[in-house]
PDB file of N, CA and C in Angstrom:
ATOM      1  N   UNK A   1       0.839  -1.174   0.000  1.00  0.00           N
ATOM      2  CA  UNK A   1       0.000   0.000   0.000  1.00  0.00           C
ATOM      3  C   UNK A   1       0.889   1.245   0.000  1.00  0.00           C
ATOM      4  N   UNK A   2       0.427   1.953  -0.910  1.00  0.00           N
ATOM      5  CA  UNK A   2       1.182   3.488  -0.802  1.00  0.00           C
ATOM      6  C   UNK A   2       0.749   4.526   0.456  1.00  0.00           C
ATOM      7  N   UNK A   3       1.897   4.586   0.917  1.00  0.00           N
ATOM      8  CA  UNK A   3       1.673   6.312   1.798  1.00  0.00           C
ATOM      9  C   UNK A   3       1.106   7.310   1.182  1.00  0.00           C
ATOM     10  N   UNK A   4       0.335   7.705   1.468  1.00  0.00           N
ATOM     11  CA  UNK A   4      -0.065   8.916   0.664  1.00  0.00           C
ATOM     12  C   UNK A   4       0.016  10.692   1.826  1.00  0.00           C
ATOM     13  N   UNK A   5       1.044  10.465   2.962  1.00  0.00           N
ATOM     14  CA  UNK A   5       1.105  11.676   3.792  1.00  0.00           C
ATOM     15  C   UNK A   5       0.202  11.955   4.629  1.00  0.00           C
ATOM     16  N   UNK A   6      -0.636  11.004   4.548  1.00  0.00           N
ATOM     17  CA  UNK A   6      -2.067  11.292   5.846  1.00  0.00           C
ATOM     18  C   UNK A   6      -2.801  12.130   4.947  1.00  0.00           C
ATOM     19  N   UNK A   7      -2.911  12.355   3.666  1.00  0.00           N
ATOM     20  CA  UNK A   7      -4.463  13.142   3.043  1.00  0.00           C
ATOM     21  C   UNK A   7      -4.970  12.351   2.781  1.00  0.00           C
ATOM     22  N   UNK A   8      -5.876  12.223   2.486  1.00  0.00           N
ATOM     23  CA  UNK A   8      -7.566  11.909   2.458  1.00  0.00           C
ATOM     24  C   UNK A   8      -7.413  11.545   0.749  1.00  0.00           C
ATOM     25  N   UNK A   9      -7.951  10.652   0.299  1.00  0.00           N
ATOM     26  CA  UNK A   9      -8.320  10.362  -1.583  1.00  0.00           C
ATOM     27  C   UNK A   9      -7.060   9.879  -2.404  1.00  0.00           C
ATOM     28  N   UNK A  10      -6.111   9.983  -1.617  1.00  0.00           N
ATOM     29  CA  UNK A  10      -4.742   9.997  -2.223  1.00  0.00           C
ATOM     30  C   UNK A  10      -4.411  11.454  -2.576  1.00  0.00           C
ATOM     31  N   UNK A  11      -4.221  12.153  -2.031  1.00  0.00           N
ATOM     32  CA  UNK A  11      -3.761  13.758  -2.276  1.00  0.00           C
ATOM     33  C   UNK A  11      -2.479  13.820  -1.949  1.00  0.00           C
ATOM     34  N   UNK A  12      -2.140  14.706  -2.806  1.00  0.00           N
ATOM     35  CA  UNK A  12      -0.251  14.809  -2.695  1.00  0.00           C
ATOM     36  C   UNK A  12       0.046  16.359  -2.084  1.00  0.00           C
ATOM     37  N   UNK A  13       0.988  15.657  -1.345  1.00  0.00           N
ATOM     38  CA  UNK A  13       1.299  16.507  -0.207  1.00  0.00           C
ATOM     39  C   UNK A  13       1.688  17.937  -1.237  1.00  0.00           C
ATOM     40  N   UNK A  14       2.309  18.360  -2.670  1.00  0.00           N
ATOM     41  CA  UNK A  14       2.314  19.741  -2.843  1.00  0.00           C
ATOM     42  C   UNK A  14       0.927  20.359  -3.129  1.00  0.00           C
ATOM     43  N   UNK A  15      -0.053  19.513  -3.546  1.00  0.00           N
ATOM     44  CA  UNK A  15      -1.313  19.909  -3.297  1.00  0.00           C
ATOM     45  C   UNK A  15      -1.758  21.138  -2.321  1.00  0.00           C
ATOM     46  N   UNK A  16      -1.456  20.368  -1.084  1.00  0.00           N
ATOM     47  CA  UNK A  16      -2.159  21.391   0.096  1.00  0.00           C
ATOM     48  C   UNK A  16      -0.788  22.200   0.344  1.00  0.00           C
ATOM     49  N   UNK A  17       0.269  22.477  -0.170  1.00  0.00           N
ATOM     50  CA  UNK A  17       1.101  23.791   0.294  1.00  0.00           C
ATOM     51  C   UNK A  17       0.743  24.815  -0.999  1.00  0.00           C
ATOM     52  N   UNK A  18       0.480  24.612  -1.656  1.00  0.00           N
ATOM     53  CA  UNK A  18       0.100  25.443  -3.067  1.00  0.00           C
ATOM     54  C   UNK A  18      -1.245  26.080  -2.847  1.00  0.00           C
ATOM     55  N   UNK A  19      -2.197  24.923  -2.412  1.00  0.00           N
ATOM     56  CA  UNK A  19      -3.408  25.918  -1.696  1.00  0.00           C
ATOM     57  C   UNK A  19      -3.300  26.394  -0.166  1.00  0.00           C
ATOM     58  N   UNK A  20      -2.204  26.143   0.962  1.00  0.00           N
ATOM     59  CA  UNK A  20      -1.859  26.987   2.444  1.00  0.00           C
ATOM     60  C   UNK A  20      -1.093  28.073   1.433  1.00  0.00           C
ATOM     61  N   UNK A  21      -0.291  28.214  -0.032  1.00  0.00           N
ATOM     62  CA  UNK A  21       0.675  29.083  -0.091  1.00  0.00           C
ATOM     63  C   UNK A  21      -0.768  30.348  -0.760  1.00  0.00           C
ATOM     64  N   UNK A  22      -1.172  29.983  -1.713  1.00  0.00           N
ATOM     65  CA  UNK A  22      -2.105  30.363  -2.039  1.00  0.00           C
ATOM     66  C   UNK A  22      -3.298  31.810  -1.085  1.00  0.00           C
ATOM     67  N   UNK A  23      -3.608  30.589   0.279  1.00  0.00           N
ATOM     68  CA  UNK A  23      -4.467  31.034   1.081  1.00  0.00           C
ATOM     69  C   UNK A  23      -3.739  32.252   1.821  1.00  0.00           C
ATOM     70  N   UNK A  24      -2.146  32.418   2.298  1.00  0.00           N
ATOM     71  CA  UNK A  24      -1.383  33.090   2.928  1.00  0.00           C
ATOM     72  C   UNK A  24      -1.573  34.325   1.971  1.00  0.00           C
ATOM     73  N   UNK A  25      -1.122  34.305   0.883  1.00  0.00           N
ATOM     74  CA  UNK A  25      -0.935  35.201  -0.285  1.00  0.00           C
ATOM     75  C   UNK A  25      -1.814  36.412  -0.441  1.00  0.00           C
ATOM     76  N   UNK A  26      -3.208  35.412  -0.352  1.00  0.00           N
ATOM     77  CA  UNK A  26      -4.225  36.218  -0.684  1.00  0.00           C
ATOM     78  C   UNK A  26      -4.266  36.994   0.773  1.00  0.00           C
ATOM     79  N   UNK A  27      -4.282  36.310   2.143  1.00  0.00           N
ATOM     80  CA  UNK A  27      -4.469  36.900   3.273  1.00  0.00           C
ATOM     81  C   UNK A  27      -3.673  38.481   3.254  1.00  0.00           C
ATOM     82  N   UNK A  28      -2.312  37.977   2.589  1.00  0.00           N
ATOM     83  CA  UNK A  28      -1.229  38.883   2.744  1.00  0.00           C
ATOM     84  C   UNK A  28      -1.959  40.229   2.095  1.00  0.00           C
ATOM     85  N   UNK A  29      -2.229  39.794   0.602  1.00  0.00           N
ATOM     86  CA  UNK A  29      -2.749  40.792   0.070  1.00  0.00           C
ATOM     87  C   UNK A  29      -4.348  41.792   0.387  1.00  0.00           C
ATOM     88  N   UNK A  30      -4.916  41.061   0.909  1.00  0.00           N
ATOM     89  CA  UNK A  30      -6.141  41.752   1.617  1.00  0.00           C
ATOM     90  C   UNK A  30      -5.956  42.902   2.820  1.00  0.00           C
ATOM     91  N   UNK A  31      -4.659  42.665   3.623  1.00  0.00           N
ATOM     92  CA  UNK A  31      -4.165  43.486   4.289  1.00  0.00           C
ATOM     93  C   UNK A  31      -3.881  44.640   4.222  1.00  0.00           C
ATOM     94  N   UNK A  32      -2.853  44.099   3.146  1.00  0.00           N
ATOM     95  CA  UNK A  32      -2.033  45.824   2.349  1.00  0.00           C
ATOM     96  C   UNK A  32      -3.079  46.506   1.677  1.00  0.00           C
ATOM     97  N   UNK A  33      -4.157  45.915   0.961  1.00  0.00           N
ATOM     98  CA  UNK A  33      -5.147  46.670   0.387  1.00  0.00           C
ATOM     99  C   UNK A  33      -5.745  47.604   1.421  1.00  0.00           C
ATOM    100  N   UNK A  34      -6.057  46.868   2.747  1.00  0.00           N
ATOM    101  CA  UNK A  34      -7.114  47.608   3.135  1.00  0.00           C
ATOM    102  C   UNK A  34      -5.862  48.475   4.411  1.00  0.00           C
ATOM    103  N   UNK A  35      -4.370  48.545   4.198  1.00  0.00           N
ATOM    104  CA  UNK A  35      -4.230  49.214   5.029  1.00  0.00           C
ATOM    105  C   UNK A  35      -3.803  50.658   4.091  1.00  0.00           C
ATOM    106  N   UNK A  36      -3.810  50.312   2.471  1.00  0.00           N
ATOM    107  CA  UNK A  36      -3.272  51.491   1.999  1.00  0.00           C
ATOM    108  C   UNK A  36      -4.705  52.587   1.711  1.00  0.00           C
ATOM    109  N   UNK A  37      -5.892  51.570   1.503  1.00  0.00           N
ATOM    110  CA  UNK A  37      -7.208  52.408   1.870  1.00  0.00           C
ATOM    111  C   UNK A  37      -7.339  52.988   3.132  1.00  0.00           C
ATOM    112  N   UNK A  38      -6.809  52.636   3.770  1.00  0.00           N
ATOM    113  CA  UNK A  38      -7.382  53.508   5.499  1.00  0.00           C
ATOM    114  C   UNK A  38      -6.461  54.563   5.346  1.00  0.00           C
ATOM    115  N   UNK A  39      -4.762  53.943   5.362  1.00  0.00           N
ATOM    116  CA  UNK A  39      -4.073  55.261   4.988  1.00  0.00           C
ATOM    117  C   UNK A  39      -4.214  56.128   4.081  1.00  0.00           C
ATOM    118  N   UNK A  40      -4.779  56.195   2.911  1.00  0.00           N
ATOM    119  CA  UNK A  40      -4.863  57.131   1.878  1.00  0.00           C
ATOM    120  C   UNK A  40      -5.975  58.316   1.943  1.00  0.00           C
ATOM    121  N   UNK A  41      -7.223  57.857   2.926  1.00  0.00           N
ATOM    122  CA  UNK A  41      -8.115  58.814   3.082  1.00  0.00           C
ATOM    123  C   UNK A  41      -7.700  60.170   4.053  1.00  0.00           C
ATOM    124  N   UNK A  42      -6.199  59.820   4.568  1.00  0.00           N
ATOM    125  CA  UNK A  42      -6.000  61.136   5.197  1.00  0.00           C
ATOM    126  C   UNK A  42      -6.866  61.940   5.982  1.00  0.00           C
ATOM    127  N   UNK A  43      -6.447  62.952   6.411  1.00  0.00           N
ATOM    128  CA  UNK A  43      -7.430  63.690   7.435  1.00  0.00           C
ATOM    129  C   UNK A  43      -8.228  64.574   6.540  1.00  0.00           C
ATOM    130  N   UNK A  44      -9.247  64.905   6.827  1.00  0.00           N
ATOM    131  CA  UNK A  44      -9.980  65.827   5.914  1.00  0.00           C
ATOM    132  C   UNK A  44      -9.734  67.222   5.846  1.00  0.00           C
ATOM    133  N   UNK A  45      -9.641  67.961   5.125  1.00  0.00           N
ATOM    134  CA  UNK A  45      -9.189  69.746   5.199  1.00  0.00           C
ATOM    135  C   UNK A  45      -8.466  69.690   4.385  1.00  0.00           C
ATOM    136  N   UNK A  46      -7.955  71.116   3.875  1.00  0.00           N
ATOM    137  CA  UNK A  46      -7.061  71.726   2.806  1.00  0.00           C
ATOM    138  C   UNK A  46      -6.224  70.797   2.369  1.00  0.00           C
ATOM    139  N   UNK A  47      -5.955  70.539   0.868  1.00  0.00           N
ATOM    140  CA  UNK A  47      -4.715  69.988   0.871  1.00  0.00           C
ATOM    141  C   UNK A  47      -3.189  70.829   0.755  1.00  0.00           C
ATOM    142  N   UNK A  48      -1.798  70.176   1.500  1.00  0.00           N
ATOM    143  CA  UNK A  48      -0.986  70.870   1.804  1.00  0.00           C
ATOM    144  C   UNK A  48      -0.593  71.857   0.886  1.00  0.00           C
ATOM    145  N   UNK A  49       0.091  72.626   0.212  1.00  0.00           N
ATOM    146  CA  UNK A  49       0.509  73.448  -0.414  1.00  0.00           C
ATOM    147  C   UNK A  49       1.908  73.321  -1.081  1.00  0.00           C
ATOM    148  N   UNK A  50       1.711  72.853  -2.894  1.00  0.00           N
ATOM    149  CA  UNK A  50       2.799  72.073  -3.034  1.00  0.00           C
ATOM    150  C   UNK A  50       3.161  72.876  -4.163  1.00  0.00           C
ATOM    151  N   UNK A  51       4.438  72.579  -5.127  1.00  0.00           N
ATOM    152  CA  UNK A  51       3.955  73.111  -6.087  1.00  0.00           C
ATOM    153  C   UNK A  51       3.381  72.638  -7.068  1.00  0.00           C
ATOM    154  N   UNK A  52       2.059  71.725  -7.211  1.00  0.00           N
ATOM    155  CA  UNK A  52       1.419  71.310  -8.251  1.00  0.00           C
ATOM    156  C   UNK A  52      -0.356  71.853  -7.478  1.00  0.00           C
ATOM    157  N   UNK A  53      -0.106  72.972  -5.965  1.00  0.00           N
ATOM    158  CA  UNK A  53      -1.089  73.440  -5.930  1.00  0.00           C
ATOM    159  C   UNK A  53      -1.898  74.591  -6.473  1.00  0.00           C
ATOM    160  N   UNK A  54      -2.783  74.834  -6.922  1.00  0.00           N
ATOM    161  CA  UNK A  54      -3.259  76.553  -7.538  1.00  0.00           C
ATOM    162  C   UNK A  54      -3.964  76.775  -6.261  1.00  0.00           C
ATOM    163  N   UNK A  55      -3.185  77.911  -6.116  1.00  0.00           N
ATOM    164  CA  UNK A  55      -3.845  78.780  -5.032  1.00  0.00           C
ATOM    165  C   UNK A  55      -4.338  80.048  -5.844  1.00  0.00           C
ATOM    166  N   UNK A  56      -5.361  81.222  -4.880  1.00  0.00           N
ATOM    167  CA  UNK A  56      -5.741  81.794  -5.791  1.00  0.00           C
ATOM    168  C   UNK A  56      -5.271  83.132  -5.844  1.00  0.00           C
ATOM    169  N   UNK A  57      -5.199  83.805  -7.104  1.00  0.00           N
ATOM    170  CA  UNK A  57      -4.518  85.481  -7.295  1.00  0.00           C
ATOM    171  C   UNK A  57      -4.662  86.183  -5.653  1.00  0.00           C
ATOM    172  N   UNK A  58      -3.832  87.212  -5.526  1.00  0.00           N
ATOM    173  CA  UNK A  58      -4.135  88.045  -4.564  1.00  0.00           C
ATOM    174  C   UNK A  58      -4.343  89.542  -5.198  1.00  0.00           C
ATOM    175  N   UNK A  59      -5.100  90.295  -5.066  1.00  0.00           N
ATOM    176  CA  UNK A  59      -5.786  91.267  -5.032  1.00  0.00           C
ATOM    177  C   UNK A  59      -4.173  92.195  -5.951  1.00  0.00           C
ATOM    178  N   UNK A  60      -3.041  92.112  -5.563  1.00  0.00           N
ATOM    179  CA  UNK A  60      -1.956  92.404  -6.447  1.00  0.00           C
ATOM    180  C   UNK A  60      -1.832  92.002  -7.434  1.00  0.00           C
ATOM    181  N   UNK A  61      -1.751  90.893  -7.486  1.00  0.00           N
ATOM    182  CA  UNK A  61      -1.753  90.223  -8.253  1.00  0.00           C
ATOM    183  C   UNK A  61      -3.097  90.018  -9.284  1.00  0.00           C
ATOM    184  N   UNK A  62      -3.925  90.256  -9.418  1.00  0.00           N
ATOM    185  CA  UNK A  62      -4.642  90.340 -10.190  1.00  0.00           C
ATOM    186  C   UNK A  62      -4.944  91.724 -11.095  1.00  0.00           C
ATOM    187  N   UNK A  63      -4.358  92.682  -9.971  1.00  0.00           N
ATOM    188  CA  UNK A  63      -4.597  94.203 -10.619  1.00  0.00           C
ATOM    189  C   UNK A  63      -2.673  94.383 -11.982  1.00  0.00           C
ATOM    190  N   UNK A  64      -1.825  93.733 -11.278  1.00  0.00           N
ATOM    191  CA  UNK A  64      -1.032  93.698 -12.383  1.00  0.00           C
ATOM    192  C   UNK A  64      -1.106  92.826 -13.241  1.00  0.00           C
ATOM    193  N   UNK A  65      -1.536  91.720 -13.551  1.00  0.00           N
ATOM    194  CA  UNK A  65      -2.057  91.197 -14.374  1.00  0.00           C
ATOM    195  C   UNK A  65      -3.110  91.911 -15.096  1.00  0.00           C
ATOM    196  N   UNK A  66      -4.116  92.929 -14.598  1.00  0.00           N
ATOM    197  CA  UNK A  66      -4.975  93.353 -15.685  1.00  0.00           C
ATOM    198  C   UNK A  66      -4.150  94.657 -16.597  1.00  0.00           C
ATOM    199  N   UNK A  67      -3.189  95.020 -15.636  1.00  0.00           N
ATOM    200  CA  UNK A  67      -2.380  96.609 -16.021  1.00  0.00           C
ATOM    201  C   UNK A  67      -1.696  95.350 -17.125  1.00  0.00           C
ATOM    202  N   UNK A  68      -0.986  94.439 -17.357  1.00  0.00           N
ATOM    203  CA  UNK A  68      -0.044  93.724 -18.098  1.00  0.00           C
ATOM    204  C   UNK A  68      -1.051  93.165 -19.680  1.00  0.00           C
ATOM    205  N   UNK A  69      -2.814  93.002 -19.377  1.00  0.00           N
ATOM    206  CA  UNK A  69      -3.006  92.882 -20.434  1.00  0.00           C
ATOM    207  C   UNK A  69      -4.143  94.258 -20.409  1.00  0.00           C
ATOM    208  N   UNK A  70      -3.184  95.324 -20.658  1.00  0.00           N
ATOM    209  CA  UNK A  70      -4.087  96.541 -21.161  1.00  0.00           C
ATOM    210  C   UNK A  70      -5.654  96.805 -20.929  1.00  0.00           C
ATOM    211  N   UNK A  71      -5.699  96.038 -19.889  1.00  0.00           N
ATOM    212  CA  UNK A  71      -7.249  96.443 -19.178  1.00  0.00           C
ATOM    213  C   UNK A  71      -7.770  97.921 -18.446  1.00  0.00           C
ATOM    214  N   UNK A  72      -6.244  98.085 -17.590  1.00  0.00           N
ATOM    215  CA  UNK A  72      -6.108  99.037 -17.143  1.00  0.00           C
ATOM    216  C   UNK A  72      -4.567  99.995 -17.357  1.00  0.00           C
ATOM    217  N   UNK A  73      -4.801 101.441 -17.121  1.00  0.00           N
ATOM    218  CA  UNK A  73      -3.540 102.381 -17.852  1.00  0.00           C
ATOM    219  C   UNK A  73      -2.813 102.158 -16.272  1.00  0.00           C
ATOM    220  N   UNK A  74      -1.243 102.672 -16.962  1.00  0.00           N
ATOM    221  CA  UNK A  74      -0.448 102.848 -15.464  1.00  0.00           C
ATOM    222  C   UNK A  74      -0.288 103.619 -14.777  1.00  0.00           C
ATOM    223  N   UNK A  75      -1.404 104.624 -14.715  1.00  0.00           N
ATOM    224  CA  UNK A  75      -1.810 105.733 -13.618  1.00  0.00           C
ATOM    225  C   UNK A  75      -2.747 105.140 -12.795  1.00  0.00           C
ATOM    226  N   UNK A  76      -3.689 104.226 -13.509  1.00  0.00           N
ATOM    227  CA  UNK A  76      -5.278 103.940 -12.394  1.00  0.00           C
ATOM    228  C   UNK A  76      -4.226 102.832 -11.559  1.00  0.00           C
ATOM    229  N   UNK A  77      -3.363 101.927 -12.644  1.00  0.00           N
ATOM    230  CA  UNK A  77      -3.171 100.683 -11.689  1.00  0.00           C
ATOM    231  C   UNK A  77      -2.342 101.633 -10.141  1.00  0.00           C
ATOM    232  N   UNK A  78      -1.355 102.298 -10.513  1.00  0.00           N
ATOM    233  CA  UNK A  78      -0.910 103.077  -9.177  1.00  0.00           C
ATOM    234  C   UNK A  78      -1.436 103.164  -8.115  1.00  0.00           C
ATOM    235  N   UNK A  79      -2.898 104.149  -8.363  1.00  0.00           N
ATOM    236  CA  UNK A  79      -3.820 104.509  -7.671  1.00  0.00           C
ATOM    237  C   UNK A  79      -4.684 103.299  -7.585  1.00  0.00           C
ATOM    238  N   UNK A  80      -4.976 102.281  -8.014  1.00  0.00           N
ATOM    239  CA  UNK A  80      -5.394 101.233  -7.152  1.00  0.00           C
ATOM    240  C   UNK A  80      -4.602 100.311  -6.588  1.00  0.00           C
ATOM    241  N   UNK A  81      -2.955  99.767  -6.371  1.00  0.00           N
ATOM    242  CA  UNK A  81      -1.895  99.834  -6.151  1.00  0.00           C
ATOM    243  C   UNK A  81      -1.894 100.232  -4.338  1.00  0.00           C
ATOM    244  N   UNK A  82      -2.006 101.663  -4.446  1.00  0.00           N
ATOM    245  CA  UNK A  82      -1.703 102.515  -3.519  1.00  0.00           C
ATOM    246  C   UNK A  82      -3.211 102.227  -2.249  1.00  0.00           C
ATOM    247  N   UNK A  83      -4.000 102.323  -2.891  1.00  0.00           N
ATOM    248  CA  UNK A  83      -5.570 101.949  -2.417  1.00  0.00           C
ATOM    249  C   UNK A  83      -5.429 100.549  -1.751  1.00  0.00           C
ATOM    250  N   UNK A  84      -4.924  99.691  -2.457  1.00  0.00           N
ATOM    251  CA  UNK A  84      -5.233  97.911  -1.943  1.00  0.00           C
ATOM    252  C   UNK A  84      -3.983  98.112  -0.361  1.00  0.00           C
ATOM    253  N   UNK A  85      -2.775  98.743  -1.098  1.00  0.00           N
ATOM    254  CA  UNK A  85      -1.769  98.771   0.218  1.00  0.00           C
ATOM    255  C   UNK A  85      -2.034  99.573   1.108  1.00  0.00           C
ATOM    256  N   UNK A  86      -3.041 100.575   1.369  1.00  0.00           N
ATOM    257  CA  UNK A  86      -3.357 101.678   2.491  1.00  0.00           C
ATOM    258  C   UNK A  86      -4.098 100.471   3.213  1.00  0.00           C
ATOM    259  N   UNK A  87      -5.177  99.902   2.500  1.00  0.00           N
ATOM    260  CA  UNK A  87      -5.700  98.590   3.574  1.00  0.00           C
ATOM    261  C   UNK A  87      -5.476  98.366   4.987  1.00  0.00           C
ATOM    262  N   UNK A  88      -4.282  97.656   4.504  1.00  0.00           N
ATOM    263  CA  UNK A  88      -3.417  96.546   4.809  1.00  0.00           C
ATOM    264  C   UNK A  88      -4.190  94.706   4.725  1.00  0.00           C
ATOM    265  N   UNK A  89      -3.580  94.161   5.218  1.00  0.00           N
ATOM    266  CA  UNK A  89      -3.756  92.784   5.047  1.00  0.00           C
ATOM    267  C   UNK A  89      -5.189  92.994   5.582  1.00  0.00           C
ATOM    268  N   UNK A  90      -6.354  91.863   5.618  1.00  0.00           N
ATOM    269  CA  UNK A  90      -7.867  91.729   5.614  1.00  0.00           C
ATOM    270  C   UNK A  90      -7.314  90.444   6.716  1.00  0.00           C
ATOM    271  N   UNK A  91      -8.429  90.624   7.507  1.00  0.00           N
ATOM    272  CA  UNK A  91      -8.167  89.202   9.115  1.00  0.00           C
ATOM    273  C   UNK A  91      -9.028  87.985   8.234  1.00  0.00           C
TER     274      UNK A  91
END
C-alpha cells in the first residue's frame, strides 16, 4: 500500500502547500489593500501646499495682471496699487 502523507483520496502533499501558499498570499494581500485604503483617506481639510497646488490670485496680483493685459492704464493701476496697500492685510 502506498503512503499517501495522511491526506484523504490519495492527495499529494504539494497539493495542500500550493493551496496553504495560495491562502497566505491572498491573506497577505487583503491586508495591504485595506491598510493602503485607510491610509490614503487622510485627514480631511485643505490639501498641503505644493507646487502642483493653484492657489488663488491676490488682489496684487490680479490688478497687475490686468495693467499687463491693457485692461487698465499705469496711472489707475498706481492709484489702485496705492488703495489695496493703504488697507493693509484683511483678518
Amino acid at each position: 500500500m502506498i503512503m499517501h502523507w495522511g491526506f484523504p483520496y490519495g492527495g499529494e502533499l504539494w497539493v495542500a502547500i500550493i493551496i496553504q501558499l495560495l491562502f497566505w498570499i491572498a491573506l497577505v494581500a487583503l491586508v495591504v489593500w485595506l491598510v493602503m485604503r485607510v491610509t490614503r483617506s487622510g485627514p480631511a481639510g485643505p490639501p498641503a501646499a505644493g507646487p502642483d497646488t493653484i492657489r488663488p490670485e491676490s488682489p496684487e496680483e490680479i490688478l497687475a495682471r490686468r495693467l499687463a493685459n491693457g485692461e487698465i492704464e499705469p496711472d489707475d493701476y498706481e492709484r489702485r496699487l496705492a488703495a489695496l496697500r493703504s488697507q493693509g492685510p484683511k483678518a
